[in-house]
Coordinates of C-alpha atoms and ligand atoms in Angstrom, one line a residue:
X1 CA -111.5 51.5 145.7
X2 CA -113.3 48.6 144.1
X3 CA -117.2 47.8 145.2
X4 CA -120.1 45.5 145.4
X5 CA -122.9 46.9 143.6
X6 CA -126.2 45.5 146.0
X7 CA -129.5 45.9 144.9
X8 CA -132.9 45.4 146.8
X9 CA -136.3 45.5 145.6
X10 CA -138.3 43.1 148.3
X11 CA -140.7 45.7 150.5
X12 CA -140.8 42.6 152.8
X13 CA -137.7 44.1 154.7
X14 CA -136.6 41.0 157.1
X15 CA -139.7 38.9 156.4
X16 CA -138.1 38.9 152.5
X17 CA -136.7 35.6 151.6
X18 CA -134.3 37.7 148.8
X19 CA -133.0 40.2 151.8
X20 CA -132.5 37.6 153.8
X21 CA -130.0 35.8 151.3
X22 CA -128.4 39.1 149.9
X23 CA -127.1 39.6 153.6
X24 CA -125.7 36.3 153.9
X25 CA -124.2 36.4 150.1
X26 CA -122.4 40.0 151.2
X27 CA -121.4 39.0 154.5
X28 CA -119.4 35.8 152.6
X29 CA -118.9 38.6 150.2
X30 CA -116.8 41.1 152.1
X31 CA -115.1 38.5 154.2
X32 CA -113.7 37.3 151.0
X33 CA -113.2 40.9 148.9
X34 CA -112.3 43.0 151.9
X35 CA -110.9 45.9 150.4
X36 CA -113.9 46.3 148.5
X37 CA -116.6 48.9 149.4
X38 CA -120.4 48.2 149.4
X39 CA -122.6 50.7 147.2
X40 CA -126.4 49.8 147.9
X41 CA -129.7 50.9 146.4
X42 CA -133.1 50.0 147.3
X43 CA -134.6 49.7 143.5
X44 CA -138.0 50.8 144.7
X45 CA -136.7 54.9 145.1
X46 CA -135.8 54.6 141.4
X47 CA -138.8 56.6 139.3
X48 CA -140.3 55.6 136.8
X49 CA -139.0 57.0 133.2
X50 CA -140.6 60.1 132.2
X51 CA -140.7 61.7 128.9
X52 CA -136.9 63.9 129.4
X53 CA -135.2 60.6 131.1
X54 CA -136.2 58.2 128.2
X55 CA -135.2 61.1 125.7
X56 CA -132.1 61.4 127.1
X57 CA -131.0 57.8 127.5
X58 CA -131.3 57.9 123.8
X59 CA -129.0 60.7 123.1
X60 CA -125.4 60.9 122.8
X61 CA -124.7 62.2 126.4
X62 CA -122.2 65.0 124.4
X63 CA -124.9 66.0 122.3
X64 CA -127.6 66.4 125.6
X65 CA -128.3 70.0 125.6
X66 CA -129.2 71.3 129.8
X67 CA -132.1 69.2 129.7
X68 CA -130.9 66.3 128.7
X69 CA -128.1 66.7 131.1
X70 CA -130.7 67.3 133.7
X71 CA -132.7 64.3 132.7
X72 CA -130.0 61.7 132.6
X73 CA -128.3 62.7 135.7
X74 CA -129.9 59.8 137.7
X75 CA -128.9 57.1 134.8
X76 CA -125.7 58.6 134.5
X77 CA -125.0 57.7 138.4
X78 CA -126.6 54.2 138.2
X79 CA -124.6 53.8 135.0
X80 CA -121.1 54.9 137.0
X81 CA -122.0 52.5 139.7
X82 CA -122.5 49.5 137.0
X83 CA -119.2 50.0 135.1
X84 CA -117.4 51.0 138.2
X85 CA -118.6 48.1 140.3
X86 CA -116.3 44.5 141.1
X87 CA -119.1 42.7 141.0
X88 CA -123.4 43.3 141.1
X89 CA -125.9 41.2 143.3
X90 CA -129.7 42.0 142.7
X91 CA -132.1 40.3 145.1
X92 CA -135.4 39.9 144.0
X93 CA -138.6 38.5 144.2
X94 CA -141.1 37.4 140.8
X95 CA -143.8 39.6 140.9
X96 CA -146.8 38.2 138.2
X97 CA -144.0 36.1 136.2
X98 CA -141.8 38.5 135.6
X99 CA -139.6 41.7 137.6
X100 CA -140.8 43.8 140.1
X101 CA -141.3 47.5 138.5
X102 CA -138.8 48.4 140.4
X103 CA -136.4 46.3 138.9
X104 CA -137.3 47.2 135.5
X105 CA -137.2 51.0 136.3
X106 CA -133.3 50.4 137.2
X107 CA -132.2 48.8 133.7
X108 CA -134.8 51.4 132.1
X109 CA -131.8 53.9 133.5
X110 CA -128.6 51.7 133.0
X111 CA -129.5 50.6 129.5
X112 CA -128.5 53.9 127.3
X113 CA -126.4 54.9 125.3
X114 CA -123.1 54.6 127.8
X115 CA -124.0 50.6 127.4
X116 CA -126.3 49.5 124.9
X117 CA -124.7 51.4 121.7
X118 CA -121.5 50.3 123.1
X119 CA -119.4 47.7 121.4
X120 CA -116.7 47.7 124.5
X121 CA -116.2 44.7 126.7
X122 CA -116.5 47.3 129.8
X123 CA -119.0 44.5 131.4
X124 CA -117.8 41.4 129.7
X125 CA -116.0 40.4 133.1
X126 CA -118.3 42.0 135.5
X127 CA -119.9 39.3 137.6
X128 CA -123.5 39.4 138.4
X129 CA -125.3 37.3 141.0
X130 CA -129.0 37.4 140.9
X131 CA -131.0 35.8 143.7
X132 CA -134.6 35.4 143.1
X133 CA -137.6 34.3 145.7
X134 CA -140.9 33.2 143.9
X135 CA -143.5 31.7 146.0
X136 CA -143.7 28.5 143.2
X137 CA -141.2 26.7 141.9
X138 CA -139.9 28.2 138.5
X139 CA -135.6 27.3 138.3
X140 CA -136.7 24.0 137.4
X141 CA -138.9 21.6 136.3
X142 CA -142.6 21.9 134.9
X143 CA -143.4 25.7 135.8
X144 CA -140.0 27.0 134.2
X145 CA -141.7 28.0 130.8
X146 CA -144.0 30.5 132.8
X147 CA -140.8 32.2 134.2
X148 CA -140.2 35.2 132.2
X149 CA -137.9 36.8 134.8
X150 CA -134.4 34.7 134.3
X151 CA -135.0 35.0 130.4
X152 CA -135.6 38.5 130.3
X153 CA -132.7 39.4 133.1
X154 CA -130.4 37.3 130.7
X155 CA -131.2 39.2 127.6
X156 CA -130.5 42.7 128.8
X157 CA -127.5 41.9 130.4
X158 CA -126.3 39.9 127.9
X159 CA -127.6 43.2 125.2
X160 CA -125.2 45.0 127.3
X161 CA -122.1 42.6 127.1
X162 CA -122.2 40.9 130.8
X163 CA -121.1 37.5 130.0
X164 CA -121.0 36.1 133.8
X165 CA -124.4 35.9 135.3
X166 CA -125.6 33.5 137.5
X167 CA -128.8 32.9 139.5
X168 CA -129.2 32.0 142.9
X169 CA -133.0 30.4 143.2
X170 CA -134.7 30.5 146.6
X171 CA -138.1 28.4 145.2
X172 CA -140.4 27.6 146.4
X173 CA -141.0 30.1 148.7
X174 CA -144.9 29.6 149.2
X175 CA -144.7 27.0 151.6
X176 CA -142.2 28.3 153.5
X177 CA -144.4 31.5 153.7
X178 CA -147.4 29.8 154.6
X179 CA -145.7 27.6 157.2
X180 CA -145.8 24.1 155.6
X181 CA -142.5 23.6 155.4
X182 CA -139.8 24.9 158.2
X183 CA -136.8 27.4 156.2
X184 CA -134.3 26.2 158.6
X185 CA -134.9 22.3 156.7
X186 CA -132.2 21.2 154.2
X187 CA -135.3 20.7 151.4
X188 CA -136.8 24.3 152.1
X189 CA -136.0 26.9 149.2
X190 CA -134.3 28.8 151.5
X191 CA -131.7 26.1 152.3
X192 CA -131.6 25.6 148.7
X193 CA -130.7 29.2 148.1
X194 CA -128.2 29.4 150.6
X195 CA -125.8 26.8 149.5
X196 CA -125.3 28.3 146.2
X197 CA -124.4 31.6 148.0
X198 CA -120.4 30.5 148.7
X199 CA -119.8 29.9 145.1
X200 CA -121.7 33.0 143.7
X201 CA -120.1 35.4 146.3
X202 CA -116.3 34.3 145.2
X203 CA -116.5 36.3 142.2
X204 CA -114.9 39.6 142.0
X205 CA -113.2 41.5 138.5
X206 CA -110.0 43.3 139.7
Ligands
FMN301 C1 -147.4 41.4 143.5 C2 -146.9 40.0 143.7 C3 -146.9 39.1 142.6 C4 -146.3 37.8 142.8 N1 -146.2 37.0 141.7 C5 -145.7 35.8 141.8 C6 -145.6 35.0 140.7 O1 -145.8 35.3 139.5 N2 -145.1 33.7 140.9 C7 -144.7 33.3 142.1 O2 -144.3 32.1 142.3 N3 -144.8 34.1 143.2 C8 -145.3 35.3 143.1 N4 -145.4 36.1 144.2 C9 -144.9 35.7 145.5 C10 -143.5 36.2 145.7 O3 -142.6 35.9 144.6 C11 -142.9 35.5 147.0 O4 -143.7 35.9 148.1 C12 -141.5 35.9 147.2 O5 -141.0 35.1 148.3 C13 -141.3 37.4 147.6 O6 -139.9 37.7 147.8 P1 -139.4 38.2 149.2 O7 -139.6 37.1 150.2 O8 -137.9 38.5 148.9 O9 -140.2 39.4 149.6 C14 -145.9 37.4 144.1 C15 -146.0 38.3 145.2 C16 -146.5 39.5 145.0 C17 -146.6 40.5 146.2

């Protein structure tokens, strides 16, 4: 059974801007992949690495002893669900320039040794959608070298070997927020967003 791999890490619930998109993307999604299954995690239940977990990431998972074994149990399923997975979508917002914590505590788990030290092309044809809600505008124009999100989601998946990642950019969302501008209008962020949806959500490996 192949699957979508759907992330979330907007507390927002339906007042997010990301949520909002990441439904519509697998809604296009599944009517398109429809054998496929959806496997969904909401980032923010994913702790933090302690000392064991960032130990054990770092190990050679047949050299982890009971500890170890016990400590990388959580990466070791995020990791199954990453190689496993048909395609990945992550919807986010920018928090202070860069990821939520959240996000960063899930590639903190699926960047160890089962993909970094790897020189396989297990994710070379894995696509990966990543929708991303700031409240300025940062996919283009004056503010884009303050955005340290894109640059840094692009160098660990590309450390990892994904070589198909694209970005879906719902900016700006301020104004939308604060009621100056309508998201239902064509020029709103959200508009913007949701137009890119069709061709991002085609993707699928076998
Ligand atoms: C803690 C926090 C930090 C934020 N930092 C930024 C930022 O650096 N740049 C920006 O444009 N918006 C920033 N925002 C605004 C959010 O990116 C914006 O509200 C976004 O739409 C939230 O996504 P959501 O609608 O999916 O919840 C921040 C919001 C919060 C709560």
């Amino acid at each position: 059974m192949t699957s979508l791999l759907s992330l979330h890490t907007s507390t927002r619930q339906s007042d997010s801007f990301s949520n909002r998109i990441l439904a519509d993307f697998e809604n296009q999604f599944f009517d398109l992949h429809p054998q496929t299954v959806k496997v969904s995690r909401f980032l923010g239940d994913i702790p933090h690495l302690d000392f064991d977990a960032q130990q054990a990431g770092r190990v050679d998972s047949e050299k982890h002893d009971e500890r170890l074994r016990s400590a990388f149990a959580l990466a070791n399923e995020l990791t199954d669900e990453l190689l496993s997975a048909s395609a990945l979508v992550i919807a986010t917002p920018m928090y202070n320039w860069g990821p939520p914590s959240s996000l960063k505590a899930w590639i903190d788990r699926v960047i160890n040794t089962r993909t970094f030290y790897q020189s396989t092309d297990q994710l070379a044809d894995l696509p990966v959608s990543v929708i991303i809600s700031s409240g300025g505008l940062y996919s283009e124009g004056e503010n884009t070298k303050h955005d340290f999100l894109r640059p840094w989601l692009l160098e660990c998946f590309s450390r990892i070997g994904v070589r198909d990642l694209t970005f879906i950019n719902c900016d700006p969302a301020g104004p939308m927020e604060y009621g100056r501008i309508d998201p239902s209008s064509s020029e709103s962020g959200l508009s913007k967003a949701l137009r890119q949806v069709p061709e991002a959500a085609k993707r699928a490996r076998s």
